[in-house]
Amino acid sequence: MIAGETAREPEAVDAAAGIDIKCVGLTKTFRDFWLRPRVRAVEGIDLEVRRGQIYGLLGPNGSGKSTTIKMILGLVTPTSGRIAVLGRRPRDVASKQRIGYLPEESYLYRFLSARETLDYYGRLFRLPSRVRRERIDRLLEMVGLDAVGHRPVGEFSKGMQRRVGLAQSLINDPQLLILDEPTSGMDPVGARQIKDVIADLGRRGKTVLLCTHQLSDVEDLCDRVAIMFGGRVRAEGTCDELLVQEDRTTIRSDTLPAEVVAEVRDLLARRGIGHIDVERPRRRLESLFLEIVERARAEGVQTSGAKAGGSVAEFLKGPEATDQAAVVGRDDTTRPASAPDSTSGGVDSNLIESLTRRQP
Amino acid sequence: MRNLRWLAAIVVADGLVIASLVALGRPVEATGLVGITAMVIGVLLGIAVIRWALGGATGVVGVARAVVEEAVRMRGTLVLVLLLVVAIPSLPLLLDHSERLAYRMQFLLTWSLGATGLILSLLTIILACSSIGGDIESGRIQMTLVKPIHRGEYLVGKWLGIILFNLLMVALAGIGTATFVRLLAATEATDARDRTAVDHQVLAARVAVEPTPGNPGEVEAAITEAIRRVEEDAPEAFAANPDAARRRIRHEYTWQWHTVTPDTTSIFVFSGLEAVRESVGKGGTVQLELKPRADNVDIDLADVRFAMWLNDRPWPMVGGDHQEQTLSTLAVHVLDLPADAIDDDGVLRVTIANRNLVPAGETHPTAITFSPGEGMRLLWRAGGFAGNFVRGLVVMWIKLTMVAAVAVAAGACLDIPLAILASLVVYATAVGSGFFRDALGLYNMVSSTIGGAIAERVGRTMIMLLEGRWYEAFRMLFGLVTDVALWLTPAFSDFDAVGRIASGMLIPGSDLVACLWRIGLAYPLIIGLIGWAVFERRDLIRSST
Ligand SMILES: Nc1ncnc2c1ncn2[C@@H]1O[C@H](COP(=O)(O)OP(=O)(O)O)[C@@H](O)[C@H]1O
Ligand SMILES: [Mg+2]
């Protein structure tokens, strides 16, 4: 994981090549049928996501997260502002080869099976059939759908469709993964597992833009967070920067006998600290739920829905290993690599530069 | 697995029904059911073949494959596929067996191919518009267009999938129609003339020429003189629209020389027939198709009498006598003429002498008119039925590729209902454009060029608006819209494949090329580029998020 470590140190990487997503002054105003401006979904956002980061885009519903993501992906044209994705403009098809995207909802052909769905997207990436078949097997196993891969996805539950969505976003072994509320509609097991996958991918040096309104997702995973509200970024920084409460201290220990607690109270009182809460630490509901499901599975209880899913598919390699991946139609100069000089060839450094210059 | 069991059950049931129909002595119904079964199997096999042919791993091909899957899965299109699959084998059941066989075959060809064209056009429009619109409305397009595929490639993929599906359906419908026509041809004809008509007028690919006047110089001089006289005597007739006035005069005189007045003789010349004698062979025949009209309304349903000479030799001679022709009006008659009558210069002059008697209660005998365009044609066989039939199917498919391009472009720009509506309007204009041009042409086109028409109409609309003649101004503007729409939309009737096949007329190779160029390439390319330009600028998200 050395490459992964290096990639996660932005300073160690060339400034131009190390930025996977950069937005400057991004604004989107939706217009109605008569072209009258109606909704200001995004207002003057600046974002910078570096290679290897897991970047959280946090905000309540309707704060403009999805709109921002769709502009980054070239689905929506910004009203103003500029974007560079993997060193290229959002509508550039070449960079799409290295992007994986899970939309906020899973939009699938109802009549295609999970396997056919993944095959369809694999074709769009021009993956040869052997590679497609192999990856589909691995991914279905990874998201726990290998037993129901032949069933039409129209029959799937929302969470199962979500798993298909996640699988399709990984079929091209993307360098940049953009996930829009990946845990929505998922059971806690699935949510936990998706988080594990994201963390694992992060360790492998992938860049992840994670868009969510679930604080726990961000807390557990993200290196950096931008908190959006009303189309603007209200706060930005690392999790520690944002979450450390300067005015509170927590002390944890094994269970204390009553007399020891009294002694501590006395000590603190003598020091002038009056308000103290003493409580037994509670574990989180999530971990209890996980334990119950885990036990059921160990007892061999069957399910016709999604299974827990296996480990991360092994073709999802770190950036240095992807060089050997059998992918046709890919221009070698445009592929990701941990070494900055080999990357800069495919990156429109002028674009990055001009964006950087405009930043206040 | 479950699907297979269903399929097996259906096949067995189908076989039993067919067997019992045969046992009950209902061969036509049994054949129809066999036909339906065969076409269903054909659709399934064909889709498997398309799926295999689109096996490559590229964006365009991937999108195309998905459309073909959709075609047999969307309810709207599936219904149309089933309708086609049932309609073609069922048509023979509608035939009236008291009709002449040639007529029944023409009926079958016209309706079978006509229904195929209509159903597949509707299917194409619904499939294209709801496939693209559905992708956008459902959000699927967001998952497709973040993959390495251009928006233009996505549209081409949709178009490719649709035209391949159309190719399959046209081929199946063609095979079905040809089979049922052949089966029908093998049944008993009403009489020997009926059988000849079947062989020479339906199951053939004929070429037709129209006559020119025996005295072209005189006719032309008369027309010029008439135009000059009207210009002098009634200049106001020319003021508004000189082109239209000239066209009217020419039309009148053309009609005149196609008329043989009582007790006179007219000569109709067919030229350029050098190759015909060779192609028809020694002792072969050419067909003179006549649809005579009598100028007296009261005796429209009576017979006309005339005598004929071919290159000045009396014809037909029966036992040394020159036989007169007695033909009923308002019917089409086909006279088989010896190809040897054509002279070495490839000219056949048909002289016709009016021998009408004075009808009872009349004082004058009747004039005979062979109206321009349909009254008199010389035809000969230039090819077989099968080759021509295939050409007709190709023309039909080319038209469908245009409909597909229009519908894909509309689907790329508009949401589903509007896109379907817009495509239907263009389709209807293309189908009706020939008719509209004929019907409205003389009155609607105020100038012979589109530029002139636009300038003229805009100018006149201005004047009417200034004078406050609102209704007339509106009509003038409406005329402008129809003029432009008709000018913009290629007329399907310029390449009338169904009519030609049903009447045993050859579809010339030059027509095929022109059709491919105008309807298959130029127009779809322009429409497609417009659709693509709009699609590129569109925000591809659901209207309500
Ligand atoms: N297609 C659209 N037309 C009009 N308004 C839209 C459209 N899409 C999103 N919006 C509006 O933009 C705002 C931001 O939406 P979105 O980016 O989806 O929020 P989030 O993903 O943070 O929940 C919302 O107020 C929403 O109503
Ligand atoms: Mg959202």
Coordinates of C-alpha atoms in Angstrom, one line a residue, chain B residues 260-265 303-309 314 322-326 351-359 365-368:
Chain B
V260 CA -59.9 11.6 -80.7
T261 CA -62.9 13.5 -82.0
P262 CA -65.7 11.8 -83.9
D263 CA -64.7 10.7 -87.5
T264 CA -61.1 11.8 -87.1
T265 CA -57.8 10.0 -86.6
D303 CA -68.6 1.3 -75.0
V304 CA -66.4 3.2 -77.3
R305 CA -65.5 1.9 -80.8
F306 CA -62.3 2.6 -82.7
A307 CA -59.9 1.1 -85.3
M308 CA -56.2 0.8 -84.7
W309 CA -53.1 0.8 -86.9
P314 CA -54.0 -2.3 -89.6
H322 CA -59.3 -5.3 -89.9
Q323 CA -61.1 -5.8 -86.6
E324 CA -62.5 -2.8 -84.7
Q325 CA -62.1 -2.5 -81.0
T326 CA -65.1 -2.1 -78.7
T351 CA -53.1 5.4 -85.0
I352 CA -56.6 5.5 -83.6
A353 CA -59.7 6.3 -85.7
N354 CA -62.9 7.1 -83.8
R355 CA -65.6 4.8 -85.1
N356 CA -68.2 5.6 -82.5
L357 CA -71.8 5.4 -83.7
V358 CA -74.3 8.2 -82.9
P359 CA -75.9 7.1 -79.6
P365 CA -71.1 10.6 -82.0
T366 CA -68.8 10.6 -79.0
A367 CA -65.2 11.7 -78.7
I368 CA -62.8 9.3 -77.1

